Coordinates of C-alpha atoms in Angstrom, one line a residue:
M1 CA 1.0 126.5 -64.5
G2 CA 2.8 129.8 -65.1
K3 CA 4.0 130.8 -68.8
K4 CA 7.2 129.2 -69.8
T5 CA 9.9 132.4 -70.5
T6 CA 13.1 131.6 -72.2
H7 CA 16.0 133.1 -71.3
K8 CA 20.2 133.8 -72.4
F9 CA 23.0 133.0 -71.0
K10 CA 25.4 135.5 -70.2
A11 CA 28.4 135.4 -72.8
E12 CA 31.0 134.0 -70.6
V13 CA 28.4 131.1 -69.3
S14 CA 27.8 130.6 -73.4
Q15 CA 31.6 130.4 -73.4
L16 CA 32.1 128.3 -70.2
L17 CA 29.7 125.3 -71.9
D18 CA 31.0 125.6 -75.0
I19 CA 34.3 124.4 -73.4
L20 CA 32.7 122.0 -70.7
V21 CA 30.5 120.3 -73.5
H22 CA 34.4 119.9 -75.5
S23 CA 36.8 119.1 -73.0
L24 CA 39.2 116.6 -73.3
Y25 CA 38.9 116.3 -69.6
T26 CA 38.0 112.4 -68.6
N27 CA 37.1 112.2 -65.5
K28 CA 33.1 112.4 -66.1
E29 CA 31.9 111.1 -63.3
I30 CA 32.8 114.2 -61.5
F31 CA 29.0 115.9 -62.3
L32 CA 27.5 113.6 -59.7
R33 CA 30.2 114.8 -56.7
E34 CA 29.4 118.3 -57.8
L35 CA 25.5 117.4 -58.0
V36 CA 25.4 115.8 -54.8
S37 CA 27.2 118.8 -52.7
N38 CA 25.3 121.0 -54.3
A39 CA 22.0 119.1 -52.1
S40 CA 24.5 118.6 -49.2
D41 CA 25.3 122.9 -49.0
A42 CA 20.9 123.6 -49.2
L43 CA 20.5 120.6 -46.5
E44 CA 22.7 122.1 -44.8
K45 CA 20.9 125.6 -44.6
V46 CA 17.9 123.9 -43.9
R47 CA 19.7 122.7 -40.8
F48 CA 20.7 125.7 -39.8
K49 CA 17.2 127.7 -40.2
A50 CA 15.7 124.6 -38.6
Q51 CA 17.9 125.7 -35.7
S52 CA 16.2 129.5 -35.3
D53 CA 12.8 128.8 -36.8
G54 CA 11.7 125.0 -35.3
A55 CA 12.2 122.0 -36.6
D56 CA 11.4 121.4 -40.1
D57 CA 8.9 117.9 -40.6
I58 CA 10.5 116.9 -43.6
A59 CA 13.7 114.4 -43.5
P60 CA 16.4 115.4 -45.2
E61 CA 18.3 113.0 -47.6
I62 CA 18.8 113.3 -51.2
R63 CA 18.0 110.1 -53.6
I64 CA 19.8 109.5 -56.5
S65 CA 17.3 107.8 -59.0
A66 CA 17.9 106.2 -62.8
D67 CA 16.3 105.1 -65.3
P68 CA 17.7 103.7 -68.5
E69 CA 15.1 104.0 -70.4
T70 CA 14.3 107.5 -71.2
K71 CA 18.5 107.9 -70.4
T72 CA 17.9 109.7 -67.3
V73 CA 19.3 110.0 -63.8
T74 CA 17.6 111.9 -61.0
I75 CA 19.6 113.8 -58.4
T76 CA 16.7 114.7 -55.7
D77 CA 17.1 116.4 -52.1
T78 CA 14.7 118.0 -49.3
G79 CA 17.0 121.0 -48.9
I80 CA 16.5 125.1 -48.9
G81 CA 14.8 125.0 -51.9
M82 CA 15.7 128.2 -54.3
T83 CA 13.4 131.1 -55.5
R84 CA 12.9 132.4 -58.9
D85 CA 15.4 135.2 -58.3
E86 CA 17.7 133.0 -56.6
L87 CA 17.3 130.3 -59.7
M88 CA 18.6 132.8 -61.8
R89 CA 21.3 134.4 -59.8
N90 CA 22.7 130.6 -58.9
I91 CA 22.4 128.7 -62.4
G92 CA 21.5 131.3 -64.6
T93 CA 25.1 133.3 -64.4
I94 CA 28.7 132.8 -62.8
A95 CA 28.8 135.3 -59.7
H96 CA 32.8 136.8 -59.0
S97 CA 33.9 134.8 -62.7
G98 CA 36.4 137.2 -64.3
T99 CA 34.6 137.8 -67.0
A100 CA 37.6 139.1 -69.3
E101 CA 40.2 135.9 -68.2
L102 CA 37.0 133.7 -68.4
A103 CA 36.7 135.1 -72.5
R104 CA 40.3 135.0 -72.7
L105 CA 40.5 131.1 -71.7
A106 CA 37.5 130.3 -74.1
E107 CA 38.9 132.1 -76.8
E108 CA 42.6 130.0 -76.5
G109 CA 40.4 126.4 -75.7
K110 CA 43.4 124.9 -74.1
E111 CA 42.5 124.9 -70.9
S112 CA 40.8 122.0 -69.0
L113 CA 37.4 121.5 -67.7
D114 CA 39.4 120.6 -64.4
A115 CA 40.8 123.5 -63.7
L116 CA 38.1 126.0 -65.0
I117 CA 36.4 124.2 -62.2
G118 CA 39.2 125.1 -59.6
R119 CA 39.8 128.6 -61.0
F120 CA 35.8 129.7 -61.0
G121 CA 34.1 127.6 -58.8
V122 CA 31.3 126.8 -62.0
G123 CA 30.4 122.8 -60.7
F124 CA 27.2 123.1 -61.2
Y125 CA 27.4 123.5 -65.4
S126 CA 30.0 120.5 -64.8
V127 CA 26.3 118.2 -65.7
Y128 CA 27.0 119.1 -69.5
M129 CA 29.7 116.8 -70.0
V130 CA 27.4 114.0 -69.5
A131 CA 24.0 115.6 -70.3
D132 CA 22.0 117.0 -73.2
E133 CA 19.5 118.9 -71.5
V134 CA 19.0 119.9 -67.9
S135 CA 16.5 120.4 -65.9
V136 CA 16.1 121.9 -62.1
T137 CA 12.6 121.7 -60.2
T138 CA 13.1 123.5 -57.0
R139 CA 10.9 125.2 -54.6
S140 CA 11.9 127.6 -51.6
I141 CA 11.8 127.0 -48.2
E142 CA 10.3 130.5 -48.1
E143 CA 6.4 131.2 -47.4
D144 CA 4.3 131.6 -50.4
A145 CA 7.2 130.5 -52.3
K146 CA 6.6 129.0 -55.8
T147 CA 7.8 126.0 -57.2
M148 CA 10.0 126.8 -60.1
V149 CA 11.3 124.9 -63.3
W150 CA 14.9 125.4 -64.8
T151 CA 15.6 123.8 -68.4
S152 CA 18.2 124.1 -70.9
D153 CA 20.5 122.3 -73.1
G154 CA 23.9 124.3 -71.9
R155 CA 23.9 126.1 -75.2
T156 CA 22.8 129.7 -75.2
D157 CA 20.0 130.1 -73.3
Y158 CA 17.8 128.7 -70.3
K159 CA 13.6 128.2 -69.9
L160 CA 11.9 129.3 -67.0
Q161 CA 8.4 128.0 -65.5
E162 CA 6.6 128.8 -62.5
L163 CA 4.7 125.5 -61.4
D164 CA 1.5 125.6 -59.2
D165 CA 1.9 122.3 -57.3
D166 CA 2.4 122.4 -53.7
R167 CA 5.4 119.9 -53.5
P168 CA 8.2 119.9 -50.5
H169 CA 10.5 122.7 -50.3
G170 CA 14.0 120.7 -52.1
T171 CA 14.9 120.1 -55.7
E172 CA 15.3 117.7 -58.1
I173 CA 17.4 117.8 -61.1
V174 CA 16.6 115.2 -63.9
V175 CA 20.4 115.2 -66.1
S176 CA 19.4 113.4 -69.8
L177 CA 22.3 111.6 -70.8
K178 CA 24.3 111.9 -74.2
E179 CA 24.0 109.0 -76.1
D180 CA 27.1 107.0 -75.8
L181 CA 27.0 107.6 -71.6
A182 CA 23.6 106.3 -71.1
D183 CA 24.0 103.3 -70.6
Q184 CA 27.3 103.7 -67.8
F185 CA 25.2 106.2 -65.6
T186 CA 22.2 105.0 -65.5
N187 CA 23.8 101.6 -64.3
E188 CA 22.8 101.4 -60.4
A189 CA 26.2 99.8 -59.3
H190 CA 28.2 102.2 -61.0
L191 CA 26.6 105.2 -59.1
K192 CA 26.8 103.4 -56.0
T193 CA 30.9 102.9 -56.8
I194 CA 30.8 107.5 -57.6
I195 CA 29.0 108.1 -54.4
N196 CA 31.2 105.7 -52.1
K197 CA 34.3 107.1 -54.0
H198 CA 33.3 111.5 -53.7
S199 CA 31.1 111.5 -51.6
N200 CA 30.4 108.6 -49.3
F201 CA 30.8 111.0 -46.0
I202 CA 28.4 113.1 -46.6
S203 CA 26.6 113.7 -43.1
F204 CA 22.8 113.2 -45.2
P205 CA 21.6 109.6 -46.4
I206 CA 22.5 109.7 -49.7
L207 CA 20.2 106.7 -51.2
V208 CA 20.6 105.4 -54.9
G209 CA 17.3 103.6 -55.7
D210 CA 16.1 102.8 -52.5
K211 CA 18.9 101.9 -50.3
R212 CA 21.7 104.4 -48.6
V213 CA 24.9 103.9 -49.5
N214 CA 27.1 106.1 -47.2
T215 CA 27.0 104.9 -44.2
I216 CA 30.4 104.6 -42.9
Q217 CA 30.4 108.1 -40.4
A218 CA 32.6 110.6 -41.2
L219 CA 34.4 110.0 -37.6
W220 CA 36.8 112.5 -38.0
R221 CA 33.7 115.2 -37.8
E222 CA 33.1 113.3 -33.9
P223 CA 34.9 114.6 -30.8
K224 CA 37.7 112.5 -29.7
F225 CA 36.4 111.4 -26.7
Q226 CA 32.9 110.0 -27.5
I227 CA 34.7 108.3 -30.2
T228 CA 36.2 104.0 -29.0
S229 CA 39.3 102.3 -30.4
E230 CA 37.1 99.5 -31.8
Q231 CA 35.3 102.7 -33.9
Y232 CA 39.1 103.9 -34.9
A233 CA 39.8 100.6 -36.1
E234 CA 36.7 99.9 -38.0
F235 CA 37.6 103.0 -40.2
Y236 CA 41.2 102.4 -40.3
K237 CA 40.1 98.7 -41.7
F238 CA 37.5 100.6 -43.6
L239 CA 40.3 103.2 -45.3
T240 CA 43.2 101.0 -45.9
Y241 CA 41.7 97.6 -46.3
D242 CA 44.2 96.4 -44.4
S243 CA 43.5 93.3 -41.7
E244 CA 44.9 93.9 -38.9
D245 CA 44.1 97.3 -36.3
P246 CA 46.7 100.7 -36.9
F247 CA 49.3 100.6 -34.5
D248 CA 48.3 104.4 -33.4
T249 CA 45.6 106.6 -34.2
L250 CA 46.8 110.4 -34.5
H251 CA 43.0 112.5 -34.2
T252 CA 43.0 116.2 -34.4
S253 CA 41.0 120.0 -34.6
V254 CA 43.3 122.4 -36.2
D255 CA 41.7 126.4 -36.0
A256 CA 44.4 128.3 -36.8
P257 CA 46.7 128.8 -39.3
V258 CA 43.7 127.3 -40.5
Q259 CA 40.8 125.2 -40.1
F260 CA 40.6 121.2 -40.8
N261 CA 40.2 118.3 -39.2
A262 CA 42.8 115.2 -39.3
L263 CA 42.4 111.0 -38.7
M264 CA 45.7 109.7 -39.4
F265 CA 46.7 106.2 -38.5
V266 CA 50.0 104.3 -37.8
P267 CA 49.9 100.8 -40.0
P268 CA 50.9 98.2 -38.1
S269 CA 53.4 97.4 -40.8
G270 CA 55.7 98.9 -42.9
D271 CA 55.0 99.1 -47.1
D272 CA 55.4 96.3 -49.6
P273 CA 58.9 94.8 -49.2
F274 CA 59.6 95.3 -53.1
G275 CA 59.5 99.5 -52.8
M276 CA 56.2 99.8 -54.5
G277 CA 54.7 101.4 -51.5
R278 CA 56.0 104.8 -52.7
E279 CA 53.2 105.7 -54.7
N280 CA 50.6 103.7 -52.3
R281 CA 50.8 107.2 -50.2
G282 CA 48.8 109.8 -49.3
L283 CA 46.1 111.2 -46.9
D284 CA 42.8 111.8 -48.9
L285 CA 41.7 115.0 -48.9
Y286 CA 37.9 116.5 -48.3
V287 CA 36.7 120.1 -48.3
R288 CA 33.4 119.6 -46.1
R289 CA 33.3 116.0 -46.5
V290 CA 32.9 115.5 -50.2
L291 CA 36.6 114.1 -51.2
I292 CA 38.7 116.0 -53.2
E293 CA 41.8 113.8 -54.0
K294 CA 42.1 110.4 -53.0
Q295 CA 46.3 110.2 -51.4
N296 CA 47.0 113.5 -52.5
K297 CA 51.0 113.3 -51.9
N298 CA 51.7 117.1 -50.5
L299 CA 50.0 116.8 -47.8
L300 CA 52.8 115.2 -46.0
P301 CA 56.5 114.7 -46.5
E302 CA 58.1 111.3 -48.6
Y303 CA 59.3 110.2 -45.4
L304 CA 56.3 110.4 -43.2
G305 CA 54.4 108.4 -46.3
F306 CA 53.7 105.8 -43.4
M307 CA 50.6 107.3 -42.6
K308 CA 47.2 107.2 -43.6
G309 CA 44.0 109.2 -43.2
V310 CA 42.0 112.0 -43.8
V311 CA 41.8 115.5 -44.0
D312 CA 38.6 117.6 -44.4
T313 CA 39.0 121.1 -44.8
E314 CA 36.4 124.1 -44.6
D315 CA 39.2 126.7 -46.2
L316 CA 39.4 125.1 -49.5
P317 CA 36.6 125.5 -52.1
L318 CA 35.2 122.6 -53.4
N319 CA 36.1 122.9 -56.8
I320 CA 39.0 123.4 -56.6
S321 CA 41.6 121.2 -59.4
R322 CA 45.2 119.7 -58.1
E323 CA 47.3 121.8 -60.5
T324 CA 46.3 124.9 -57.9
L325 CA 45.9 122.5 -55.2
Q326 CA 49.7 122.2 -56.1
D327 CA 50.2 125.7 -55.4
N328 CA 48.1 126.7 -53.1
I329 CA 49.0 128.7 -50.1
L330 CA 46.4 127.1 -48.0
M331 CA 47.8 123.4 -48.7
R332 CA 51.0 124.7 -47.9
K333 CA 49.8 125.7 -44.4
I334 CA 47.6 122.6 -43.7
S335 CA 51.1 120.4 -44.8
S336 CA 53.3 122.3 -41.9
T337 CA 50.8 121.7 -39.3
L338 CA 50.1 118.4 -39.7
V339 CA 53.5 117.6 -40.0
K340 CA 54.2 119.1 -36.8
Q341 CA 51.3 117.4 -35.3
V342 CA 53.1 113.9 -36.5
Y343 CA 56.6 115.2 -35.4
N344 CA 54.4 115.9 -31.6
H345 CA 53.0 113.3 -31.9
L346 CA 55.7 110.6 -32.0
E347 CA 57.8 112.7 -29.6
K348 CA 55.1 111.8 -27.1
L349 CA 55.0 108.6 -27.5
S350 CA 59.1 108.1 -27.4
K351 CA 58.9 110.0 -23.7
D352 CA 55.1 108.0 -22.3
D353 CA 56.4 104.7 -23.9
A354 CA 59.7 104.3 -25.3
D355 CA 59.7 100.4 -25.6
R356 CA 56.8 101.1 -27.8
Y357 CA 57.8 104.0 -30.1
N358 CA 61.3 101.5 -30.4
E359 CA 58.3 99.2 -31.9
F360 CA 57.1 101.8 -34.3
W361 CA 60.9 102.5 -34.8
R362 CA 61.6 99.2 -35.8
I363 CA 58.5 98.9 -38.6
H364 CA 58.8 102.7 -39.9
G365 CA 62.2 104.0 -39.1
E366 CA 64.0 102.5 -42.7
L367 CA 61.5 105.9 -44.2
F368 CA 61.0 108.0 -41.3
K369 CA 65.3 108.5 -41.6
A370 CA 65.0 109.9 -44.7
G371 CA 63.9 113.1 -43.1
Y372 CA 67.3 113.8 -42.5
M373 CA 66.7 116.5 -45.4
D374 CA 63.8 118.0 -44.0
F375 CA 65.9 121.0 -42.9
L376 CA 62.6 122.9 -41.0
N377 CA 62.2 120.2 -38.6
K378 CA 65.9 119.0 -37.9
D379 CA 66.0 119.2 -34.3
K380 CA 62.8 117.4 -33.9
F381 CA 63.8 114.7 -36.3
G382 CA 67.1 114.4 -34.5
K383 CA 65.3 114.0 -31.4
L384 CA 62.7 111.5 -32.8
V385 CA 66.2 108.7 -34.6
R386 CA 67.2 106.0 -33.3
F387 CA 70.1 103.7 -33.4
N388 CA 72.1 100.5 -32.4
S389 CA 75.2 101.1 -30.3
S390 CA 77.8 99.2 -28.3
A391 CA 75.9 99.7 -25.5
S392 CA 73.6 97.6 -26.7
D393 CA 72.7 94.1 -25.9
D394 CA 71.9 92.6 -29.4
A395 CA 71.3 94.4 -32.9
K396 CA 67.7 94.7 -32.4
G397 CA 68.6 97.1 -29.0
L398 CA 67.5 100.9 -30.4
T399 CA 69.0 104.3 -28.2
S400 CA 68.8 107.7 -29.1
F401 CA 70.9 110.9 -28.8
A402 CA 69.5 111.8 -25.7
E403 CA 70.1 108.0 -23.9
Y404 CA 73.9 108.5 -25.4
I405 CA 74.7 111.6 -24.2
S406 CA 73.2 110.5 -20.7
R407 CA 76.1 107.3 -20.6
A408 CA 77.9 109.4 -22.3
R409 CA 82.1 110.3 -19.5
E410 CA 82.5 113.4 -18.5
E411 CA 83.9 116.5 -20.2
Q412 CA 82.8 114.5 -23.7
K413 CA 81.5 116.2 -26.1
E414 CA 81.2 114.2 -29.0
I415 CA 78.9 111.6 -29.8
Y416 CA 80.8 108.6 -31.9
Y417 CA 79.7 106.8 -34.4
A418 CA 80.7 104.0 -36.7
Y419 CA 79.0 101.8 -40.0
G420 CA 79.6 97.9 -40.7
P421 CA 77.5 95.6 -42.1
S422 CA 76.4 93.9 -38.4
R423 CA 77.5 94.2 -35.1
E424 CA 80.0 91.5 -35.3
A425 CA 81.5 93.4 -37.9
L426 CA 82.1 96.6 -35.7
G427 CA 83.6 94.4 -32.6
L428 CA 86.5 93.4 -35.3
S429 CA 86.9 97.1 -36.9
P430 CA 90.4 98.2 -35.9
H431 CA 88.8 102.2 -35.7
L432 CA 86.9 100.7 -32.4
E433 CA 89.9 99.1 -30.6
V434 CA 90.8 102.2 -28.6
F435 CA 86.9 103.5 -27.8
R436 CA 86.3 99.4 -26.8
K437 CA 89.6 100.2 -24.3
K438 CA 88.0 103.2 -22.7
G439 CA 84.7 102.3 -22.6
I440 CA 83.5 104.9 -24.9
E441 CA 79.9 104.1 -26.0
V442 CA 80.1 103.8 -30.3
L443 CA 76.5 104.3 -32.9
Y444 CA 76.2 101.6 -34.8
L445 CA 75.0 102.8 -38.0
F446 CA 74.0 99.4 -40.4
E447 CA 72.1 101.1 -43.4
P448 CA 74.0 103.4 -46.0
I449 CA 71.4 106.1 -45.0
D450 CA 72.2 106.7 -41.5
E451 CA 75.4 108.2 -42.9
F452 CA 73.4 111.1 -44.4
V453 CA 71.6 111.1 -41.3
M454 CA 74.9 111.8 -39.5
D455 CA 76.0 113.9 -42.0
S456 CA 73.0 115.9 -41.9
L457 CA 72.7 116.7 -38.1
R458 CA 76.6 117.6 -37.3
E459 CA 75.6 118.2 -33.9
F460 CA 72.6 117.3 -31.3
D461 CA 72.7 119.3 -28.0
G462 CA 75.9 120.7 -27.6
Y463 CA 77.3 117.0 -28.8
T464 CA 79.8 116.7 -32.1
L465 CA 78.3 113.8 -34.2
V466 CA 81.6 112.4 -35.3
A467 CA 82.8 109.4 -37.3
A468 CA 84.9 107.1 -34.8
E469 CA 88.0 106.9 -37.7
H470 CA 87.8 110.8 -37.3
A471 CA 88.1 110.9 -33.5
D472 CA 90.9 112.9 -32.0
V473 CA 93.0 110.6 -30.5
S474 CA 93.8 113.3 -28.4
K475 CA 90.8 113.4 -27.0
L476 CA 90.3 109.8 -25.9
D477 CA 93.9 109.8 -24.4
Q478 CA 92.2 111.6 -21.6
F479 CA 90.1 108.8 -20.1
E480 CA 91.3 106.2 -18.2
S481 CA 90.8 102.8 -20.0
L482 CA 88.9 99.7 -18.2
E483 CA 91.9 98.0 -17.4
K484 CA 94.9 98.3 -16.8
E485 CA 97.1 98.1 -20.1
E486 CA 99.8 95.8 -20.6
K487 CA 102.0 98.2 -23.2
P488 CA 105.5 96.3 -24.4
E489 CA 108.5 98.4 -23.7
A490 CA 108.4 101.9 -25.2
L491 CA 111.3 101.7 -28.6
N492 CA 114.6 102.3 -27.7
E493 CA 116.4 104.5 -30.5
E494 CA 118.3 101.8 -32.4
Q495 CA 114.4 100.4 -32.9
Q496 CA 113.0 103.6 -33.5
S497 CA 114.7 103.6 -36.3
T498 CA 114.6 100.3 -37.8
L499 CA 110.5 101.0 -37.3
D500 CA 111.0 103.8 -39.5
K501 CA 112.8 101.9 -41.9
L502 CA 109.9 99.1 -42.0
I503 CA 107.4 101.9 -42.5
A504 CA 109.3 103.2 -45.4
R505 CA 110.0 99.3 -46.6
F506 CA 105.9 99.1 -46.1
K507 CA 105.6 102.5 -48.3
D508 CA 108.2 101.2 -51.0
V509 CA 106.0 97.4 -51.3
L510 CA 102.7 98.5 -51.3
G511 CA 103.8 101.5 -53.8
E512 CA 100.8 103.3 -55.0
S513 CA 98.5 101.5 -53.5
V514 CA 98.9 103.8 -50.2
T515 CA 99.0 107.1 -50.0
E516 CA 101.5 107.1 -46.9
V517 CA 102.4 104.9 -44.1
K518 CA 102.1 106.1 -40.6
A519 CA 102.4 104.8 -36.7
S520 CA 99.6 104.7 -35.4
S521 CA 98.6 106.0 -31.9
R522 CA 95.2 105.1 -31.8
L523 CA 94.8 100.7 -32.3
S524 CA 95.7 98.2 -29.6
E525 CA 95.0 94.9 -30.8
S526 CA 95.4 95.2 -34.7
P527 CA 98.9 95.4 -36.0
V528 CA 97.4 97.8 -39.2
C529 CA 94.2 99.7 -40.3
L530 CA 94.2 102.2 -43.3
A531 CA 92.5 105.5 -42.6
N532 CA 91.2 108.3 -45.2
P533 CA 94.4 110.2 -46.3
D534 CA 91.3 113.7 -46.1
G535 CA 90.1 112.7 -43.3
Q536 CA 86.5 114.2 -44.2
F537 CA 84.8 111.3 -45.7
T538 CA 84.4 108.5 -43.7
S539 CA 85.2 104.6 -45.3
S540 CA 81.5 103.8 -45.7
M541 CA 80.0 107.0 -47.3
D542 CA 83.2 107.0 -49.1
K543 CA 81.8 103.6 -50.7
I544 CA 78.2 104.7 -51.5
M545 CA 79.3 107.5 -53.3
R546 CA 81.9 105.6 -55.1
V547 CA 78.8 103.1 -56.2
M548 CA 77.0 106.1 -57.1
H549 CA 79.4 107.2 -59.1
K550 CA 80.1 103.9 -60.7
D551 CA 83.7 103.8 -59.6
H552 CA 85.0 100.3 -59.0
S553 CA 88.3 100.7 -58.5
I554 CA 90.1 100.0 -55.2
P555 CA 90.7 103.9 -53.0
A556 CA 94.3 105.0 -51.9
K557 CA 94.5 105.0 -48.5
V558 CA 97.3 105.6 -45.3
L559 CA 98.4 103.0 -43.7
E560 CA 98.6 103.4 -40.5
V561 CA 101.2 100.6 -38.3
N562 CA 100.7 99.4 -34.3
P563 CA 104.5 100.1 -32.9
D564 CA 103.4 98.2 -30.2
H565 CA 101.4 94.8 -32.3
P566 CA 104.0 91.8 -31.6
L567 CA 103.9 91.5 -34.9
V568 CA 105.2 94.5 -35.6
R569 CA 108.0 94.4 -32.7
N570 CA 109.0 90.4 -34.8
M571 CA 109.0 92.6 -38.0
L572 CA 111.4 94.9 -36.1
T573 CA 113.3 92.0 -35.1
I574 CA 113.5 90.2 -38.6
L575 CA 114.5 93.9 -40.0
E576 CA 117.7 94.4 -37.7
K577 CA 118.7 91.2 -38.8
D578 CA 118.6 91.2 -42.6
E579 CA 117.3 94.2 -44.5
N580 CA 116.4 92.0 -47.5
D581 CA 114.1 89.1 -45.6
P582 CA 111.5 88.8 -48.3
F583 CA 109.3 87.7 -45.2
I584 CA 108.9 92.1 -44.7
D585 CA 107.4 92.1 -48.2
Q586 CA 104.9 89.1 -48.0
A587 CA 104.0 90.9 -44.5
A588 CA 103.4 94.1 -46.0
N589 CA 100.8 93.0 -49.1
Q590 CA 99.7 90.5 -46.2
L591 CA 98.3 93.1 -43.7
F592 CA 97.7 95.3 -46.9
E593 CA 95.5 93.1 -47.9
S594 CA 94.0 91.5 -44.5
A595 CA 93.0 95.3 -43.7
L596 CA 91.2 95.5 -47.2
L597 CA 88.9 92.5 -46.2
L598 CA 88.2 94.1 -43.4
E599 CA 87.3 97.7 -45.3
G600 CA 85.1 95.1 -47.3
Y601 CA 87.6 96.3 -50.9
L602 CA 89.3 93.1 -51.5
T603 CA 87.3 91.8 -54.7
D604 CA 90.3 89.1 -55.8
P605 CA 91.4 87.2 -52.9
H606 CA 93.4 85.2 -54.5
A607 CA 96.8 86.3 -53.5
L608 CA 96.1 86.6 -50.0
V609 CA 94.9 83.0 -49.5
G610 CA 97.9 81.6 -51.2
R611 CA 100.2 83.8 -48.4
V612 CA 98.1 82.6 -46.0
Q613 CA 98.7 79.1 -47.0
D614 CA 102.6 79.7 -47.5
L615 CA 102.7 80.9 -44.0
L616 CA 100.9 78.5 -42.0
T617 CA 102.8 75.6 -43.8
K618 CA 106.3 77.5 -42.5
S619 CA 104.6 77.9 -39.5
S620 CA 103.3 75.0 -38.8
G621 CA 107.0 73.4 -39.3
W622 CA 108.2 75.7 -36.9
Y623 CA 105.3 74.8 -34.4
V624 CA 106.2 71.1 -34.9
E625 CA 109.7 71.5 -34.5
T626 CA 108.9 73.5 -30.6
N627 CA 107.2 70.7 -29.6
K628 CA 109.4 67.6 -30.4

């Protein structure tokens, strides 16, 4: 047995160890991840060496054992091992640590362990969060190498000793646990949980006691053509605890601009109906099969949060901290590449199998629509959004902008849309009468977010997105009506003068409830409709903005009157006979409140109901007289 020698830690190592020991960092289990990762690296080096020197006869494995009596946990690997020089170089100092910067941090004493590990890559030293003393016994695979023992309490120095034994190559680390942590980290069940959480996909066997813990294959690392749909489904269920198979799978390997593998799934159902799924999103981030962060929220934007899966990269440092992750340029490159991959996958699905894509949209479209804020992917987003349409058979039908354009009338360069609570409501909307008459398709918007989608996109493939209520009537006039219209005779000069009086009377009766009353050129079936005076906001967007600002008042709008409607023509006749006939005032209020009701603004229907009953009473008397 060789002589035991004592060596002082370099100053910056002592400072670091002191910070580690007194750190407020609570996730102490991370030490096991670091030691297992180091063991995996050592085994990987043996595998690489065997490719040139021939196969090694020692089985690659990592063993973890715990002894409650001695309060120790031991991590053993059959990896490449270390020589005396390598031991001193790897553990006795911190390579490329930036001594001055570390000394400054140690002085301030404010930096968390997590950030230190991320900045300096000192994963081994995290063991001193849980250890009073650590012993490293190692033998290099190099010929004639001696077994070396490194021991330290993690304060100021470490001891080195050479052993004259014939153990196989590899490393054994014995961690003498702090008194208050011994029960926790000598519990084999707890150790298995830590391995399952952080190191489950290490490619070498990890045994706790005598039982292998990491039994699930890192499927994302395997060639796609070798993986069956059953294997993908099994992995998805393992990852998400879902009992159903995934709706779709996206498996990709990227070499540039950054190297990573990703295995992502589209779940068969949306997040929970109570809106709590926002936090239950994100892809698991691995570095060389080691979990760095569960459900990382920065890899995909929130509107793609329905995607579940893992991303594994070679290019990030293994011990990168969460704080550093958020600012890491490689992470941003991975994220932008992943978003592009998801878009390409969904676009291909929409082209190859439109029905299946529509099924995806019904499941996840509500969340995906929030992508209207992603201006970098605006064009790709526009290709993938779907809406119900007046051309659909029912409320479940979906159409794309491209499909709308394929059905558009010749010379039509607008895509028209309208918001409403249902197809039935939109079918009664006065603003859509001219579109029904001309057979021009209108996209139906049922959700408030749809308005923001349209407002953000503004155009698609050279076609302008236009709200139906803001449509330029002169552009619509160029199109033939589907059926021959039976219009009443045009108003003569006297009738036109009476119409002007009727419009003025309406304005007097309604007062400040309306900004203006004018003759309409868009109406055919309805006597009146309401329009926004500024022509910018749609009625529905105006409602959304009012809700956001907690404004419960009824907005003053323009009342458009249809001169060709029988009711209006009858009112002209009444007005010619008697300018003061009370029916005119009654009808003006009734038509205005009916229009408010259709727009969803009428909060108190009592006056409207009373007026309807009065009118029904009078009209029923006339009806009885004419049918005697």
